[in-house]
Amino acid sequence: MSLALRHAVALACLAAAAAVSAQEATIEYRVSERDTLIGLSETVFIGPQAWREIARLNRLPDPNLIRPGQVLRVPARLMRMRALPVRVSSAVGEVRVGNELVQPGAALAEGQSLQTGANGSAVLALADGSRVRVPPSSLAEIVASRGPGATEADAARLAGDGLFTGVLRMLRGSVEVLAAKLRRTQPLEVTTPTAVVGVRGTQYRVSLDGDSGATRSEVLEGKVKLESPQRSVGTDIAAGFGAAIDAAARAPVPAKLLPAPDLAAMPERFERPLVRFALPTEKDTVRVQVAQDAEFERIVNDQKVTAGSDVRIAGLDDAKWFLRARRLDGQGIEGYDAARAFVLKARPEPPATNTPRSGAKQSLGPVEFNWSPNLEAKSVRLQVASDAAFTQIVAAREGLTGTRETLEVGGPGTYHWRIASTKADGDKGPFSDAQRFELRPLPEPPKGGMGEDGKSLTLAWSGRAEDTQHVELARDPAFKEIVAQADLNAPEWTLPRPSSSGTYYFRYRSIEPDGFVGPYSATLVIEVPRDWRYLWLLTPLLFVL
């Protein structure tokens, strides 16, 4: 080959190399006064062999000569990778690194693990702009967080351009990844003991089943690759699908994500410390999470609710909260979210109601309401209504400081009463559960007296057919000298005329089927006259006299 041809080939190769290099990511490095080729190879570039390629790319006249201020274009792959911190952008509840509680803003290094408690959650901010939400009861380790660059600042800047290596290892629980949408040199990975999940720009979830060891992933946006690190089995998961892989490393089959559950039965306001409601239409297990924010980055409660069970959430403060729920299919793959906000206002808690108890009955007249004190409350609010919805208030009191109040509430009928606490600062708590009670009418005065035949007493009064009637006839108004009494099934009583004449007193009371005993009626006074029918027998004696 002639010299001219060799030069032409060399120039062509150099041009091709330059063209290839121009298509890949490069970093501008400014030479400082203390830089040397050997020093740069040991601290900035991956090794001495990188220098020749850098010299060709920059067409240096003398590869052995570099000058301060000179700017070199360096392929990112030839730069040493520098560790970049993972920031804790938010943390709520119990979040630990080792034995230390973690505060927002803390920096985690490679090899450190973040653990969330049953009421704790955190969000990790990666150097490339991705965010990883770590819900309660999870454990994740930072395996790799690196970017190329001469300094950490350079590496951080280039990580935002997609030149970033990020690996998070799941040891327990789950994570939700919101990966930055970048042109990446390599995937952002989440690994578990049974799977590797690689992604380029997406939103997805990864969970590790502590019992079976299965790894599950659901993709909400973009695409991920789910594969086994032990065997060459795996699958691509598109948005709207999920898949699971277990220790047996059987090839995962993507399944369509279940639709969001129906939260129509969930109230918008709760007034008891235990938030409780049913999901009557659900046939699947549902995962329920409660967070302080609508983005669900500060999750404080995470649970799975089996079909037919109520959702029960304890330990929340009075505040506005956000709840989301998703169904689980037979593989444990989680579907789409349904979310609703709700308000909890349960404090100060209402006092405990004592009397009248729910379902109680009493005769018409003043009603005494009695309750146990709430030491956190300065005063009490009392309401009585004729309807269960308390739209028809018949009596109301505010500022009560004792534990009892007597009120006239109205005529016979069914009533409802409830009570609430008020703090010293005026903060009003919710009302107690309403207690229903009934005011029974007073018994009507009885009627009757001597029968038309003069041989019996006939007494009657109004009464219900289902009630038992207890009756008493006495010689004194205090009913200490009772001469006759009975329990009847009808509101009437016929008895023989008393043998002795004089004044008698009658009263009755009704006993209802549930055992409620009404008061005695007004007393009916009965005059039994002397019986003159046999007086003619004494007529002969008059003539003798």
PDB file of N, CA, C and O in Angstrom, residues 205-232:
ATOM      1  N   ARG A 205     -44.479  -0.013  39.581  1.00  0.00           N
ATOM      2  CA  ARG A 205     -44.404  -0.466  40.968  1.00  0.00           C
ATOM      3  C   ARG A 205     -43.719  -1.815  41.016  1.00  0.00           C
ATOM      4  O   ARG A 205     -43.843  -2.624  40.090  1.00  0.00           O
ATOM      5  N   VAL A 206     -43.006  -2.058  42.112  1.00  0.00           N
ATOM      6  CA  VAL A 206     -42.352  -3.348  42.336  1.00  0.00           C
ATOM      7  C   VAL A 206     -42.638  -3.756  43.778  1.00  0.00           C
ATOM      8  O   VAL A 206     -42.499  -2.949  44.696  1.00  0.00           O
ATOM      9  N   SER A 207     -43.041  -5.012  43.977  1.00  0.00           N
ATOM     10  CA  SER A 207     -43.280  -5.519  45.324  1.00  0.00           C
ATOM     11  C   SER A 207     -42.675  -6.897  45.461  1.00  0.00           C
ATOM     12  O   SER A 207     -42.567  -7.651  44.483  1.00  0.00           O
ATOM     13  N   LEU A 208     -42.268  -7.215  46.680  1.00  0.00           N
ATOM     14  CA  LEU A 208     -41.670  -8.512  46.994  1.00  0.00           C
ATOM     15  C   LEU A 208     -42.552  -9.203  48.013  1.00  0.00           C
ATOM     16  O   LEU A 208     -42.787  -8.675  49.101  1.00  0.00           O
ATOM     17  N   ASP A 209     -43.055 -10.383  47.671  1.00  0.00           N
ATOM     18  CA  ASP A 209     -43.890 -11.167  48.571  1.00  0.00           C
ATOM     19  C   ASP A 209     -43.002 -11.862  49.583  1.00  0.00           C
ATOM     20  O   ASP A 209     -42.183 -12.714  49.217  1.00  0.00           O
ATOM     21  N   GLY A 210     -43.163 -11.505  50.860  1.00  0.00           N
ATOM     22  CA  GLY A 210     -42.301 -12.073  51.886  1.00  0.00           C
ATOM     23  C   GLY A 210     -42.525 -13.548  52.119  1.00  0.00           C
ATOM     24  O   GLY A 210     -41.644 -14.236  52.628  1.00  0.00           O
ATOM     25  N   ASP A 211     -43.704 -14.068  51.758  1.00  0.00           N
ATOM     26  CA  ASP A 211     -43.995 -15.483  51.981  1.00  0.00           C
ATOM     27  C   ASP A 211     -43.495 -16.360  50.840  1.00  0.00           C
ATOM     28  O   ASP A 211     -42.794 -17.345  51.055  1.00  0.00           O
ATOM     29  N   SER A 212     -43.875 -16.008  49.618  1.00  0.00           N
ATOM     30  CA  SER A 212     -43.520 -16.844  48.466  1.00  0.00           C
ATOM     31  C   SER A 212     -42.218 -16.433  47.806  1.00  0.00           C
ATOM     32  O   SER A 212     -41.642 -17.201  47.045  1.00  0.00           O
ATOM     33  N   GLY A 213     -41.750 -15.221  48.086  1.00  0.00           N
ATOM     34  CA  GLY A 213     -40.554 -14.724  47.411  1.00  0.00           C
ATOM     35  C   GLY A 213     -40.825 -14.219  46.014  1.00  0.00           C
ATOM     36  O   GLY A 213     -39.888 -13.839  45.298  1.00  0.00           O
ATOM     37  N   ALA A 214     -42.079 -14.177  45.594  1.00  0.00           N
ATOM     38  CA  ALA A 214     -42.408 -13.717  44.250  1.00  0.00           C
ATOM     39  C   ALA A 214     -42.218 -12.213  44.139  1.00  0.00           C
ATOM     40  O   ALA A 214     -42.471 -11.463  45.081  1.00  0.00           O
ATOM     41  N   THR A 215     -41.760 -11.795  42.977  1.00  0.00           N
ATOM     42  CA  THR A 215     -41.622 -10.374  42.667  1.00  0.00           C
ATOM     43  C   THR A 215     -42.705  -9.999  41.673  1.00  0.00           C
ATOM     44  O   THR A 215     -42.914 -10.689  40.674  1.00  0.00           O
ATOM     45  N   ARG A 216     -43.395  -8.910  41.955  1.00  0.00           N
ATOM     46  CA  ARG A 216     -44.461  -8.449  41.076  1.00  0.00           C
ATOM     47  C   ARG A 216     -44.165  -7.025  40.629  1.00  0.00           C
ATOM     48  O   ARG A 216     -43.620  -6.228  41.391  1.00  0.00           O
ATOM     49  N   SER A 217     -44.542  -6.744  39.412  1.00  0.00           N
ATOM     50  CA  SER A 217     -44.358  -5.391  38.895  1.00  0.00           C
ATOM     51  C   SER A 217     -45.572  -5.004  38.074  1.00  0.00           C
ATOM     52  O   SER A 217     -46.100  -5.812  37.296  1.00  0.00           O
ATOM     53  N   GLU A 218     -46.035  -3.768  38.287  1.00  0.00           N
ATOM     54  CA  GLU A 218     -47.145  -3.220  37.518  1.00  0.00           C
ATOM     55  C   GLU A 218     -46.673  -1.928  36.857  1.00  0.00           C
ATOM     56  O   GLU A 218     -46.020  -1.103  37.502  1.00  0.00           O
ATOM     57  N   VAL A 219     -47.023  -1.759  35.597  1.00  0.00           N
ATOM     58  CA  VAL A 219     -46.562  -0.605  34.823  1.00  0.00           C
ATOM     59  C   VAL A 219     -47.747   0.307  34.546  1.00  0.00           C
ATOM     60  O   VAL A 219     -48.764  -0.125  33.989  1.00  0.00           O
ATOM     61  N   LEU A 220     -47.620   1.550  34.956  1.00  0.00           N
ATOM     62  CA  LEU A 220     -48.659   2.542  34.721  1.00  0.00           C
ATOM     63  C   LEU A 220     -48.343   3.412  33.518  1.00  0.00           C
ATOM     64  O   LEU A 220     -49.246   3.984  32.901  1.00  0.00           O
ATOM     65  N   GLU A 221     -47.059   3.538  33.196  1.00  0.00           N
ATOM     66  CA  GLU A 221     -46.650   4.356  32.051  1.00  0.00           C
ATOM     67  C   GLU A 221     -45.309   3.845  31.550  1.00  0.00           C
ATOM     68  O   GLU A 221     -44.416   3.537  32.340  1.00  0.00           O
ATOM     69  N   GLY A 222     -45.155   3.743  30.247  1.00  0.00           N
ATOM     70  CA  GLY A 222     -43.879   3.297  29.674  1.00  0.00           C
ATOM     71  C   GLY A 222     -43.809   1.789  29.551  1.00  0.00           C
ATOM     72  O   GLY A 222     -44.806   1.104  29.316  1.00  0.00           O
ATOM     73  N   LYS A 223     -42.622   1.231  29.757  1.00  0.00           N
ATOM     74  CA  LYS A 223     -42.402  -0.205  29.607  1.00  0.00           C
ATOM     75  C   LYS A 223     -41.248  -0.605  30.505  1.00  0.00           C
ATOM     76  O   LYS A 223     -40.291   0.149  30.691  1.00  0.00           O
ATOM     77  N   VAL A 224     -41.338  -1.824  31.075  1.00  0.00           N
ATOM     78  CA  VAL A 224     -40.243  -2.356  31.875  1.00  0.00           C
ATOM     79  C   VAL A 224     -39.929  -3.766  31.413  1.00  0.00           C
ATOM     80  O   VAL A 224     -40.730  -4.425  30.741  1.00  0.00           O
ATOM     81  N   LYS A 225     -38.756  -4.220  31.798  1.00  0.00           N
ATOM     82  CA  LYS A 225     -38.311  -5.589  31.539  1.00  0.00           C
ATOM     83  C   LYS A 225     -38.221  -6.306  32.874  1.00  0.00           C
ATOM     84  O   LYS A 225     -37.492  -5.886  33.774  1.00  0.00           O
ATOM     85  N   LEU A 226     -38.994  -7.384  33.043  1.00  0.00           N
ATOM     86  CA  LEU A 226     -38.969  -8.190  34.251  1.00  0.00           C
ATOM     87  C   LEU A 226     -38.295  -9.514  33.918  1.00  0.00           C
ATOM     88  O   LEU A 226     -38.756 -10.248  33.039  1.00  0.00           O
ATOM     89  N   GLU A 227     -37.193  -9.803  34.596  1.00  0.00           N
ATOM     90  CA  GLU A 227     -36.469 -11.035  34.298  1.00  0.00           C
ATOM     91  C   GLU A 227     -35.849 -11.607  35.553  1.00  0.00           C
ATOM     92  O   GLU A 227     -35.700 -10.927  36.566  1.00  0.00           O
ATOM     93  N   SER A 228     -35.510 -12.896  35.478  1.00  0.00           N
ATOM     94  CA  SER A 228     -34.885 -13.591  36.594  1.00  0.00           C
ATOM     95  C   SER A 228     -33.379 -13.446  36.512  1.00  0.00           C
ATOM     96  O   SER A 228     -32.791 -13.642  35.441  1.00  0.00           O
ATOM     97  N   PRO A 229     -32.691 -13.126  37.632  1.00  0.00           N
ATOM     98  CA  PRO A 229     -31.222 -13.037  37.594  1.00  0.00           C
ATOM     99  C   PRO A 229     -30.561 -14.408  37.563  1.00  0.00           C
ATOM    100  O   PRO A 229     -29.394 -14.514  37.219  1.00  0.00           O
ATOM    101  N   GLN A 230     -31.304 -15.455  37.920  1.00  0.00           N
ATOM    102  CA  GLN A 230     -30.723 -16.800  37.945  1.00  0.00           C
ATOM    103  C   GLN A 230     -30.910 -17.528  36.613  1.00  0.00           C
ATOM    104  O   GLN A 230     -30.071 -18.315  36.210  1.00  0.00           O
ATOM    105  N   ARG A 231     -32.023 -17.273  35.939  1.00  0.00           N
ATOM    106  CA  ARG A 231     -32.325 -17.975  34.701  1.00  0.00           C
ATOM    107  C   ARG A 231     -32.683 -16.973  33.615  1.00  0.00           C
ATOM    108  O   ARG A 231     -33.094 -15.862  33.876  1.00  0.00           O
ATOM    109  N   SER A 232     -32.541 -17.382  32.423  1.00  0.00           N
ATOM    110  CA  SER A 232     -32.793 -16.493  31.288  1.00  0.00           C
ATOM    111  C   SER A 232     -34.276 -16.527  30.919  1.00  0.00           C
ATOM    112  O   SER A 232     -34.656 -16.933  29.817  1.00  0.00           O
TER     113      SER A 232
END
